[in-house]
Structure formats: C-alpha cells, structure tokens
mmCIF file of C-alpha atoms in Angstrom:
data_model
loop_
_atom_site.group_PDB
_atom_site.id
_atom_site.type_symbol
_atom_site.label_atom_id
_atom_site.label_comp_id
_atom_site.label_asym_id
_atom_site.label_seq_id
_atom_site.Cartn_x
_atom_site.Cartn_y
_atom_site.Cartn_z
ATOM 1 C CA MET A 1 0.000 0.000 0.000
ATOM 2 C CA PRO A 2 1.443 3.454 -0.905
ATOM 3 C CA THR A 3 2.531 5.468 2.110
ATOM 4 C CA ASP A 4 1.188 8.912 2.964
ATOM 5 C CA ARG A 5 3.687 9.808 5.703
ATOM 6 C CA PRO A 6 4.513 13.542 5.885
ATOM 7 C CA ILE A 7 7.947 14.695 4.689
ATOM 8 C CA PHE A 8 10.076 17.434 6.257
ATOM 9 C CA VAL A 9 13.232 18.872 4.694
ATOM 10 C CA VAL A 10 15.755 20.343 7.148
ATOM 11 C CA GLY A 11 19.337 21.602 7.191
ATOM 12 C CA CYS A 12 21.508 24.592 7.881
ATOM 13 C CA PRO A 13 20.339 27.772 6.123
ATOM 14 C CA ARG A 14 21.896 27.997 2.625
ATOM 15 C CA SER A 15 22.659 24.283 2.533
ATOM 16 C CA GLY A 16 20.418 23.446 -0.422
ATOM 17 C CA THR A 17 17.086 22.888 1.347
ATOM 18 C CA THR A 18 15.170 24.818 -1.324
ATOM 19 C CA MET A 19 16.795 22.843 -4.131
ATOM 20 C CA LEU A 20 15.881 19.598 -2.347
ATOM 21 C CA GLN A 21 12.340 20.872 -1.739
ATOM 22 C CA LEU A 22 11.966 21.425 -5.495
ATOM 23 C CA MET A 23 13.424 18.008 -6.310
ATOM 24 C CA LEU A 24 10.823 16.395 -4.078
ATOM 25 C CA HIS A 25 8.064 18.676 -5.371
ATOM 26 C CA ALA A 26 8.895 17.414 -8.865
ATOM 27 C CA HIS A 27 7.861 13.906 -7.807
ATOM 28 C CA PRO A 28 4.358 13.015 -9.049
ATOM 29 C CA ARG A 29 3.203 12.030 -5.548
ATOM 30 C CA ILE A 30 4.872 14.710 -3.397
ATOM 31 C CA ALA A 31 4.164 18.427 -2.895
ATOM 32 C CA LEU A 32 6.255 20.570 -0.557
ATOM 33 C CA PRO A 33 5.354 24.256 -0.193
ATOM 34 C CA PRO A 34 7.501 27.375 -0.138
ATOM 35 C CA GLU A 35 8.935 27.984 3.323
ATOM 36 C CA THR A 36 6.344 28.887 5.945
ATOM 37 C CA ARG A 37 6.556 30.397 9.407
ATOM 38 C CA PHE A 38 3.517 29.172 11.313
ATOM 39 C CA LEU A 39 4.392 25.638 12.466
ATOM 40 C CA LEU A 40 6.952 26.379 15.184
ATOM 41 C CA ALA A 41 5.164 29.566 16.227
ATOM 42 C CA ALA A 42 1.887 27.692 16.727
ATOM 43 C CA TYR A 43 3.630 24.874 18.591
ATOM 44 C CA THR A 44 5.476 27.276 20.903
ATOM 45 C CA ASP A 45 2.266 29.187 21.722
ATOM 46 C CA ARG A 46 -0.031 26.143 21.616
ATOM 47 C CA GLN A 47 -1.549 26.808 25.031
ATOM 48 C CA THR A 48 -2.917 30.158 23.845
ATOM 49 C CA PHE A 49 -5.328 28.397 21.481
ATOM 50 C CA GLY A 50 -7.035 26.556 24.332
ATOM 51 C CA ASP A 51 -8.924 23.269 24.014
ATOM 52 C CA LEU A 52 -9.077 22.429 20.313
ATOM 53 C CA ASN A 53 -12.114 20.228 20.894
ATOM 54 C CA ASP A 54 -13.879 23.605 20.800
ATOM 55 C CA ALA A 55 -14.490 24.635 17.177
ATOM 56 C CA ALA A 56 -14.087 28.310 18.130
ATOM 57 C CA ASN A 57 -10.526 27.594 19.274
ATOM 58 C CA ARG A 58 -9.744 25.730 16.069
ATOM 59 C CA ARG A 59 -10.988 28.795 14.222
ATOM 60 C CA ARG A 60 -8.576 30.941 16.216
ATOM 61 C CA LEU A 61 -5.768 28.594 15.196
ATOM 62 C CA GLY A 62 -6.788 28.826 11.544
ATOM 63 C CA GLU A 63 -6.983 32.618 11.692
ATOM 64 C CA PHE A 64 -3.531 32.704 13.254
ATOM 65 C CA ILE A 65 -2.088 30.535 10.466
ATOM 66 C CA VAL A 66 -3.521 32.600 7.599
ATOM 67 C CA SER A 67 -2.323 35.840 9.231
ATOM 68 C CA THR A 68 1.335 34.797 9.356
ATOM 69 C CA ASP A 69 3.999 36.133 7.021
ATOM 70 C CA GLN A 70 4.452 34.090 3.837
ATOM 71 C CA PHE A 71 1.101 32.272 4.112
ATOM 72 C CA ASP A 72 0.024 33.852 0.836
ATOM 73 C CA ASP A 73 3.006 32.176 -0.877
ATOM 74 C CA LEU A 74 1.033 28.916 -0.638
ATOM 75 C CA GLY A 75 -1.632 30.143 -3.066
ATOM 76 C CA LEU A 76 -4.438 29.010 -0.745
ATOM 77 C CA ASP A 77 -7.648 30.892 -0.060
ATOM 78 C CA ARG A 78 -7.590 32.310 3.470
ATOM 79 C CA ASP A 79 -11.253 31.741 4.311
ATOM 80 C CA GLU A 80 -11.236 28.204 2.918
ATOM 81 C CA THR A 81 -8.076 27.440 4.878
ATOM 82 C CA VAL A 82 -9.620 28.623 8.143
ATOM 83 C CA GLU A 83 -12.680 26.451 7.508
ATOM 84 C CA SER A 84 -10.488 23.419 6.769
ATOM 85 C CA VAL A 85 -8.668 23.913 10.097
ATOM 86 C CA VAL A 86 -12.039 24.109 11.869
ATOM 87 C CA ALA A 87 -13.127 20.887 10.144
ATOM 88 C CA ALA A 88 -9.860 19.066 10.896
ATOM 89 C CA PRO A 89 -9.484 16.630 13.834
ATOM 90 C CA PRO A 90 -9.131 18.568 17.118
ATOM 91 C CA THR A 91 -5.356 18.433 17.587
ATOM 92 C CA LEU A 92 -2.684 21.021 16.880
ATOM 93 C CA GLY A 93 -0.846 18.722 14.449
ATOM 94 C CA SER A 94 -4.057 18.203 12.483
ATOM 95 C CA GLY A 95 -4.768 21.929 12.292
ATOM 96 C CA ILE A 96 -1.255 22.627 11.011
ATOM 97 C CA GLY A 97 -0.991 19.567 8.784
ATOM 98 C CA ILE A 98 -4.304 20.188 7.016
ATOM 99 C CA VAL A 99 -2.784 23.353 5.530
ATOM 100 C CA PHE A 100 0.107 21.395 4.005
ATOM 101 C CA LYS A 101 -2.370 18.740 2.880
ATOM 102 C CA ASN A 102 -4.462 21.430 1.161
ATOM 103 C CA TYR A 103 -1.347 22.687 -0.604
ATOM 104 C CA ALA A 104 -0.577 19.182 -1.900
ATOM 105 C CA GLU A 105 -4.164 18.846 -3.117
ATOM 106 C CA ARG A 106 -3.619 21.949 -5.272
ATOM 107 C CA PHE A 107 -1.312 19.745 -7.340
ATOM 108 C CA GLY A 108 -3.336 16.555 -7.046
ATOM 109 C CA LYS A 109 -0.703 14.851 -4.887
ATOM 110 C CA PRO A 110 -1.218 12.619 -1.829
ATOM 111 C CA ARG A 111 2.002 13.295 0.101
ATOM 112 C CA TRP A 112 2.638 16.553 1.867
ATOM 113 C CA GLY A 113 5.046 18.136 4.325
ATOM 114 C CA ASP A 114 7.145 21.237 4.750
ATOM 115 C CA LYS A 115 10.640 22.641 4.343
ATOM 116 C CA ARG A 116 12.433 24.912 6.772
ATOM 117 C CA PRO A 117 16.111 24.781 7.808
ATOM 118 C CA LEU A 118 15.284 25.621 11.433
ATOM 119 C CA TYR A 119 13.317 22.386 11.822
ATOM 120 C CA LEU A 120 16.666 20.588 12.093
ATOM 121 C CA ARG A 121 16.976 21.946 15.627
ATOM 122 C CA HIS A 122 13.351 21.152 16.456
ATOM 123 C CA ILE A 123 12.929 17.583 15.232
ATOM 124 C CA PRO A 124 11.394 16.425 18.558
ATOM 125 C CA ALA A 125 8.613 19.014 18.096
ATOM 126 C CA ILE A 126 8.073 17.939 14.470
ATOM 127 C CA LEU A 127 7.763 14.298 15.507
ATOM 128 C CA ARG A 128 5.459 15.162 18.371
ATOM 129 C CA LEU A 129 3.126 16.936 15.952
ATOM 130 C CA PHE A 130 3.592 14.322 13.208
ATOM 131 C CA PRO A 131 4.733 11.027 14.796
ATOM 132 C CA ASP A 132 4.966 9.249 11.428
ATOM 133 C CA ALA A 133 6.973 12.010 9.717
ATOM 134 C CA GLN A 134 10.078 11.321 7.654
ATOM 135 C CA ILE A 135 12.962 13.802 7.984
ATOM 136 C CA ILE A 136 15.484 14.514 5.216
ATOM 137 C CA ASN A 137 18.537 16.524 6.282
ATOM 138 C CA ILE A 138 20.815 18.059 3.657
ATOM 139 C CA MET A 139 24.391 18.635 4.826
ATOM 140 C CA ARG A 140 26.775 21.125 3.176
ATOM 141 C CA ASP A 141 30.336 22.313 3.847
ATOM 142 C CA GLY A 142 30.010 24.853 6.647
ATOM 143 C CA ARG A 143 32.361 27.295 4.938
ATOM 144 C CA ASP A 144 30.121 27.386 1.867
ATOM 145 C CA CYS A 145 27.040 27.887 4.052
ATOM 146 C CA VAL A 146 28.694 30.802 5.867
ATOM 147 C CA ALA A 147 29.886 32.335 2.575
ATOM 148 C CA SER A 148 26.357 32.136 1.185
ATOM 149 C CA LEU A 149 24.783 33.473 4.381
ATOM 150 C CA LYS A 150 27.026 36.529 4.139
ATOM 151 C CA GLU A 151 25.282 37.488 0.885
ATOM 152 C CA THR A 152 21.651 37.133 1.992
ATOM 153 C CA PRO A 153 19.623 40.233 2.923
ATOM 154 C CA TRP A 154 18.188 38.631 6.070
ATOM 155 C CA SER A 155 21.149 37.061 7.883
ATOM 156 C CA GLY A 156 22.813 40.198 9.301
ATOM 157 C CA ASN A 157 26.512 40.978 9.273
ATOM 158 C CA GLU A 158 27.668 39.403 12.552
ATOM 159 C CA PHE A 159 30.151 36.813 11.339
ATOM 160 C CA ASP A 160 30.139 34.896 14.621
ATOM 161 C CA LYS A 161 26.374 34.497 14.276
ATOM 162 C CA LEU A 162 26.755 33.063 10.777
ATOM 163 C CA ILE A 163 29.346 30.587 12.058
ATOM 164 C CA GLY A 164 26.931 29.661 14.843
ATOM 165 C CA TYR A 165 24.208 28.732 12.351
ATOM 166 C CA TRP A 166 26.311 25.936 10.882
ATOM 167 C CA THR A 167 27.870 24.846 14.181
ATOM 168 C CA GLN A 168 24.467 24.371 15.792
ATOM 169 C CA SER A 169 23.122 22.641 12.682
ATOM 170 C CA ALA A 170 26.089 20.260 12.581
ATOM 171 C CA ASP A 171 25.584 19.344 16.232
ATOM 172 C CA ALA A 172 21.857 18.818 15.628
ATOM 173 C CA SER A 173 22.741 16.551 12.691
ATOM 174 C CA LEU A 174 25.089 14.492 14.853
ATOM 175 C CA LEU A 175 22.348 14.068 17.418
ATOM 176 C CA ALA A 176 19.633 13.211 14.897
ATOM 177 C CA ALA A 177 21.758 10.591 13.136
ATOM 178 C CA ARG A 178 22.229 8.794 16.463
ATOM 179 C CA ARG A 179 18.730 9.291 17.821
ATOM 180 C CA TYR A 180 16.340 8.373 14.988
ATOM 181 C CA PRO A 181 15.832 5.101 13.106
ATOM 182 C CA LYS A 182 16.628 4.729 9.416
ATOM 183 C CA ASP A 183 12.995 4.913 8.314
ATOM 184 C CA VAL A 184 12.578 8.281 10.097
ATOM 185 C CA TYR A 185 15.796 10.188 9.361
ATOM 186 C CA HIS A 186 17.871 10.349 6.177
ATOM 187 C CA GLN A 187 20.919 12.507 5.479
ATOM 188 C CA VAL A 188 22.382 13.526 2.118
ATOM 189 C CA ARG A 189 25.349 15.757 1.289
ATOM 190 C CA TYR A 190 24.749 18.761 -0.958
ATOM 191 C CA GLU A 191 28.018 18.174 -2.791
ATOM 192 C CA ASP A 192 27.079 14.595 -3.650
ATOM 193 C CA LEU A 193 23.555 15.539 -4.698
ATOM 194 C CA VAL A 194 24.592 18.259 -7.168
ATOM 195 C CA ALA A 195 27.513 16.227 -8.577
ATOM 196 C CA ASP A 196 25.341 13.217 -9.492
ATOM 197 C CA PRO A 197 21.680 13.790 -8.586
ATOM 198 C CA GLU A 198 20.063 10.549 -9.758
ATOM 199 C CA PRO A 199 21.661 7.942 -7.453
ATOM 200 C CA HIS A 200 21.185 10.133 -4.391
ATOM 201 C CA LEU A 201 17.597 10.938 -5.329
ATOM 202 C CA ARG A 202 17.033 7.222 -5.791
ATOM 203 C CA GLY A 203 18.338 6.753 -2.243
ATOM 204 C CA ILE A 204 15.923 9.387 -0.980
ATOM 205 C CA CYS A 205 13.033 7.732 -2.840
ATOM 206 C CA GLU A 206 13.947 4.378 -1.320
ATOM 207 C CA PHE A 207 13.889 6.005 2.121
ATOM 208 C CA LEU A 208 10.457 7.499 1.337
ATOM 209 C CA GLU A 209 9.197 4.193 -0.131
ATOM 210 C CA GLU A 210 8.514 5.888 -3.447
ATOM 211 C CA ASP A 211 9.516 5.077 -6.997
ATOM 212 C CA PHE A 212 12.204 7.339 -8.451
ATOM 213 C CA ALA A 213 10.902 9.927 -10.931
ATOM 214 C CA PRO A 214 13.358 11.293 -13.553
ATOM 215 C CA SER A 215 11.648 14.701 -13.268
ATOM 216 C CA MET A 216 13.303 15.098 -9.858
ATOM 217 C CA THR A 217 16.661 15.766 -11.543
ATOM 218 C CA ASN A 218 15.274 18.945 -13.148
ATOM 219 C CA PRO A 219 13.933 20.924 -10.175
ATOM 220 C CA GLN A 220 14.476 24.270 -11.940
ATOM 221 C CA LYS A 221 11.370 23.577 -14.035
ATOM 222 C CA LEU A 222 9.225 24.062 -10.920
ATOM 223 C CA ALA A 223 11.072 27.017 -9.387
ATOM 224 C CA SER A 224 8.559 29.520 -10.770
ATOM 225 C CA VAL A 225 5.766 27.569 -9.032
ATOM 226 C CA ALA A 226 7.299 26.774 -5.646
ATOM 227 C CA VAL A 227 9.834 29.602 -5.083
ATOM 228 C CA PRO A 228 8.349 33.116 -4.710
ATOM 229 C CA GLU A 229 9.981 35.702 -6.989
ATOM 230 C CA TYR A 230 10.783 38.096 -4.149
ATOM 231 C CA LYS A 231 13.194 35.524 -2.676
ATOM 232 C CA THR A 232 16.055 36.682 -4.862
ATOM 233 C CA TRP A 233 18.580 34.767 -2.751
ATOM 234 C CA HIS A 234 17.128 31.594 -4.324
ATOM 235 C CA ALA A 235 17.940 32.711 -7.879
ATOM 236 C CA LEU A 236 20.053 29.623 -8.568
ATOM 237 C CA THR A 237 17.020 27.375 -8.119
ATOM 238 C CA HIS A 238 15.791 28.651 -11.499
ATOM 239 C CA LYS A 239 18.860 27.159 -13.191
ATOM 240 C CA GLU A 240 19.926 23.580 -13.802
ATOM 241 C CA VAL A 241 21.526 21.710 -10.909
ATOM 242 C CA THR A 242 25.206 22.655 -10.873
ATOM 243 C CA THR A 243 28.410 22.142 -8.899
ATOM 244 C CA GLU A 244 29.553 25.725 -9.420
ATOM 245 C CA ARG A 245 28.969 26.634 -5.775
ATOM 246 C CA VAL A 246 30.860 23.650 -4.373
ATOM 247 C CA GLN A 247 33.905 24.988 -2.476
ATOM 248 C CA SER A 248 33.007 28.518 -3.556
ATOM 249 C CA TRP A 249 34.107 29.580 -0.075
ATOM 250 C CA ARG A 250 37.648 29.665 -1.471
ATOM 251 C CA SER A 251 36.805 32.865 -3.361
ATOM 252 C CA ARG A 252 33.943 34.176 -1.208
ATOM 253 C CA LEU A 253 35.651 34.141 2.197
ATOM 254 C CA THR A 254 38.807 35.937 3.233
ATOM 255 C CA GLU A 255 41.692 33.979 4.744
ATOM 256 C CA ASP A 256 40.798 35.382 8.156
ATOM 257 C CA GLU A 257 37.160 34.329 7.761
ATOM 258 C CA VAL A 258 38.228 30.804 6.793
ATOM 259 C CA ARG A 259 40.412 30.675 9.916
ATOM 260 C CA GLN A 260 37.493 31.810 12.072
ATOM 261 C CA CYS A 261 35.233 29.156 10.570
ATOM 262 C CA GLU A 262 37.701 26.334 11.025
ATOM 263 C CA ALA A 263 38.587 27.419 14.549
ATOM 264 C CA ALA A 264 34.898 27.164 15.454
ATOM 265 C CA PHE A 265 33.861 24.013 13.593
ATOM 266 C CA GLY A 266 36.906 22.416 11.988
ATOM 267 C CA ASP A 267 36.384 19.226 14.002
ATOM 268 C CA ARG A 268 32.849 18.948 12.667
ATOM 269 C CA LEU A 269 34.009 19.538 9.086
ATOM 270 C CA THR A 270 36.270 16.509 9.235
ATOM 271 C CA TYR A 271 33.519 14.349 10.707
ATOM 272 C CA PHE A 272 31.218 15.140 7.786
ATOM 273 C CA GLY A 273 33.960 14.519 5.229
ATOM 274 C CA TYR A 274 35.192 18.058 4.499
ATOM 275 C CA GLU A 275 38.892 18.919 4.505
ATOM 276 C CA PRO A 276 39.935 21.942 6.589
ATOM 277 C CA VAL A 277 42.761 24.171 5.343
ATOM 278 C CA THR A 278 44.373 23.873 8.759
ATOM 279 C CA PRO A 279 44.673 20.301 10.133
ATOM 280 C CA VAL A 280 42.365 19.669 13.069
ATOM 281 C CA PRO A 281 44.252 18.934 16.325
ATOM 282 C CA ARG A 282 43.784 15.491 17.834
ATOM 283 C CA SER A 283 42.189 17.061 20.920
ATOM 284 C CA ALA A 284 39.453 18.575 18.739
ATOM 285 C CA ARG A 285 38.788 15.243 17.042
ATOM 286 C CA MET A 286 38.470 13.662 20.472
ATOM 287 C CA ARG A 287 35.814 16.240 21.384
ATOM 288 C CA ILE A 288 33.692 14.997 18.486
ATOM 289 C CA GLY A 289 34.120 11.445 19.779
ATOM 290 C CA ALA A 290 32.994 12.502 23.245
ATOM 291 C CA ARG A 291 30.012 14.305 21.743
ATOM 292 C CA LEU A 292 29.007 11.159 19.850
ATOM 293 C CA ILE A 293 29.207 9.098 23.047
ATOM 294 C CA ARG A 294 26.857 11.575 24.739
ATOM 295 C CA HIS A 295 24.475 11.247 21.792
ATOM 296 C CA ARG A 296 24.513 7.452 22.057
ATOM 297 C CA LEU A 297 23.615 7.720 25.746
ATOM 298 C CA HIS A 298 20.823 10.221 25.135
ATOM 299 C CA PRO A 299 17.975 7.681 24.563
ATOM 300 C CA ALA A 300 18.783 5.888 27.832
ATOM 301 C CA ARG A 301 18.914 9.170 29.728
ATOM 302 C CA ALA A 302 15.626 10.300 28.193
ATOM 303 C CA ALA A 303 13.982 7.014 29.216
ATOM 304 C CA ALA A 304 15.296 7.441 32.758
ATOM 305 C CA ARG A 305 13.903 10.977 32.952
ATOM 306 C CA GLN A 306 10.528 9.712 31.747
ATOM 307 C CA ILE A 307 10.438 7.045 34.467
ATOM 308 C CA VAL A 308 11.314 9.635 37.123
ATOM 309 C CA SER A 309 8.617 12.003 35.867
ATOM 310 C CA GLN A 310 6.040 9.197 36.117
ATOM 311 C CA ILE A 311 7.047 8.457 39.707
ATOM 312 C CA ARG A 312 6.890 12.089 40.837
ATOM 313 C CA PRO A 313 3.410 13.472 41.574
ATOM 314 C CA ALA A 314 2.060 15.558 38.716
ATOM 315 C CA VAL A 315 2.220 19.277 39.397
ATOM 316 C CA GLN A 316 0.172 20.273 36.360
ATOM 317 C CA PRO A 317 -2.551 18.482 34.411
ATOM 318 C CA ALA A 318 -1.363 16.544 31.384
ATOM 319 C CA GLU A 319 -1.237 18.466 28.143
ATOM 320 C CA PRO A 320 -3.835 17.392 25.566
ATOM 321 C CA PRO A 321 -2.607 15.361 22.586
ATOM 322 C CA VAL A 322 -1.058 17.409 19.779
ATOM 323 C CA ALA A 323 -0.344 14.642 17.247
ATOM 324 C CA ALA A 324 -1.947 14.948 13.816
ATOM 325 C CA ARG A 325 -4.681 12.537 12.750
ATOM 326 C CA LEU A 326 -4.467 12.940 8.988
ATOM 327 C CA THR A 327 -2.529 9.975 7.588
ATOM 328 C CA SER A 328 -3.149 6.250 7.620
ATOM 329 C CA ARG A 329 -0.517 5.691 10.308
ATOM 330 C CA GLN A 330 -1.702 8.617 12.410
ATOM 331 C CA THR A 331 -5.333 7.493 12.388
ATOM 332 C CA ALA A 332 -4.413 3.859 13.081
ATOM 333 C CA GLU A 333 -2.589 4.676 16.328
#
C-alpha cells in the first residue's frame, strides 16, 4: 500500500534545502510548499489556542495561520483554509498539517510536508506533531554555508552568528543521526547531490518508499511555481543543478574568515567529510568522539527521565494530545 507519511526537509540555512524541496516537489506524488513560518510559532504558543475540541478555538488557530507572514506564498484561499482547520481533527498537528495537505491537493498529490532549515533543531517538536513524519537533512560544507549566508539580505553581518548557524546545525545533525531510526531520518550531502543527482535521489526515494521519478533531476522547471519571486537569494534554483557553488568559499571568504570558521567548527568539518585548510588537532577530534558518546547515551537518559517524571506526583494536568490525525498511520494509532 502506498505510504502517505509527511515529509520534512531540514538543514543549515543555505545548505540546499530549497533545491531539495523542489526536487521532491517534482515527484508526481509529493508536494512541498515554499517555506512557511507558522508551524513552530503555533507549537510554541499552543496553550494560547485553548482546548481544540472547541471549534471556536480551532478557528482561532486557523486565523492565526492565515495571518502569518508568507502564508500567501502557498496560493491558498484564506477563508477556505480557516474552515479546513475548523473541520480538521481537534489536535494542533491536524490543524497545522491540514494546511500542508491542502497545498498538496492543489497539485493533485497525496504526500505533503514542509521545508524549513530551522526544523533541524526542532525535530522532537516535528515528531510530536507528526509522529509518522520522515525527515530529510541536507548537509553542506560549513564554509560554503557561511559564505552564502554573508550574501543574503536577512542574515545580518555578525560573522560569529553566521558561524553559529552551521555549528548548531552540525551538532543537531550528529544528534539526529544517532537518535532516529533509518525509516525516520535520512541525510544527504549537498556536494554529492549536485555532482550526481540521480543515485542520491534514488536513495531518498527508497527512504520514502517511493519510486524514483526522472523529473526530480530537473527541479528548476518548478522554481517559478514553488519559489516566490521576491526571494532573490534563491535565484540559482531557477537554473539547472550545478556544482559551481561547491567549495566557492575559497573565493567568497577571506583567509581570516576561513580561519574563524575552522577554529569554530573544523572538528565537525572533518567528521562530515570536508577537509579543513588547517589540520584539526587530535584534541578537537576527540571532542567529536565525546560528543558522539553523549548522543549514544541520550535515549537511555531520556527514558530514565521519563520514568522519574512518572514516579513524581504531577504538578500540572497533562497536556492534551497534539499529534496529527491525517494519515493512515496517524489514524491507526
């Protein structure tokens, strides 16, 4: 039976998430929308919507979603979207997911999801909202990400902050690779994907339990549909997949900026298969090993915390379920 599990694309900003979104959107069964801003905001403020068994509260959730920046990029009618949230099952995941489902229905496709780099650092929230979700993380050389971030109009000019984006994303990737099973989390390198798209897209399709579609290798054909024109920093998505930005940091960063990058995350570069200009000291490589050990221990620690929380008397009433009830797996559980 074909799967209808939701799909989420994550990664460091400027790592190729939009290109991967378009590749997936080119599949005849998958539709991923332009980047939105309402999922994490709604999850963070979920208590403000009250009991979603009340239709009036679901309406408030729907009105919040359609009022957020970039909602109009989805090409959905605001009033119809609000009504679909009201009609959805009474959980936060359902109210959010029905919007992505509506977007997929615009294209006559059964599988839906979302793309946002920041989700990489919030995978537990994504899986709480959508327990059957599949996560695809695209990894790119941190120096290229920083070089690209420097040129965007929204990232600011604090170089340490740009370095922090990739450092935090790399650590989140390390954690996710250790924490989640192979049918939940899949990682692909940007450099590999642009150098030879088909075999890596076939690997992604195998992960998603979908047949490979040759159209996925030409994502630029859909850029005008799924990438808003005002997002000029995504101009390359309108062109054929290319390797021209691989190692472009060599001309886009100064020597001092390269040194700053490698001082901050050189150990992580080597772990993900990238070669620093300056060799990484053995002590730094050992830090990565220690970090991986902590990640391996995380599931056991989390289980221990859960047992302790069950033994302690509850201070607050249990939070109502937030998981979506929109897919075959979600409704079966």
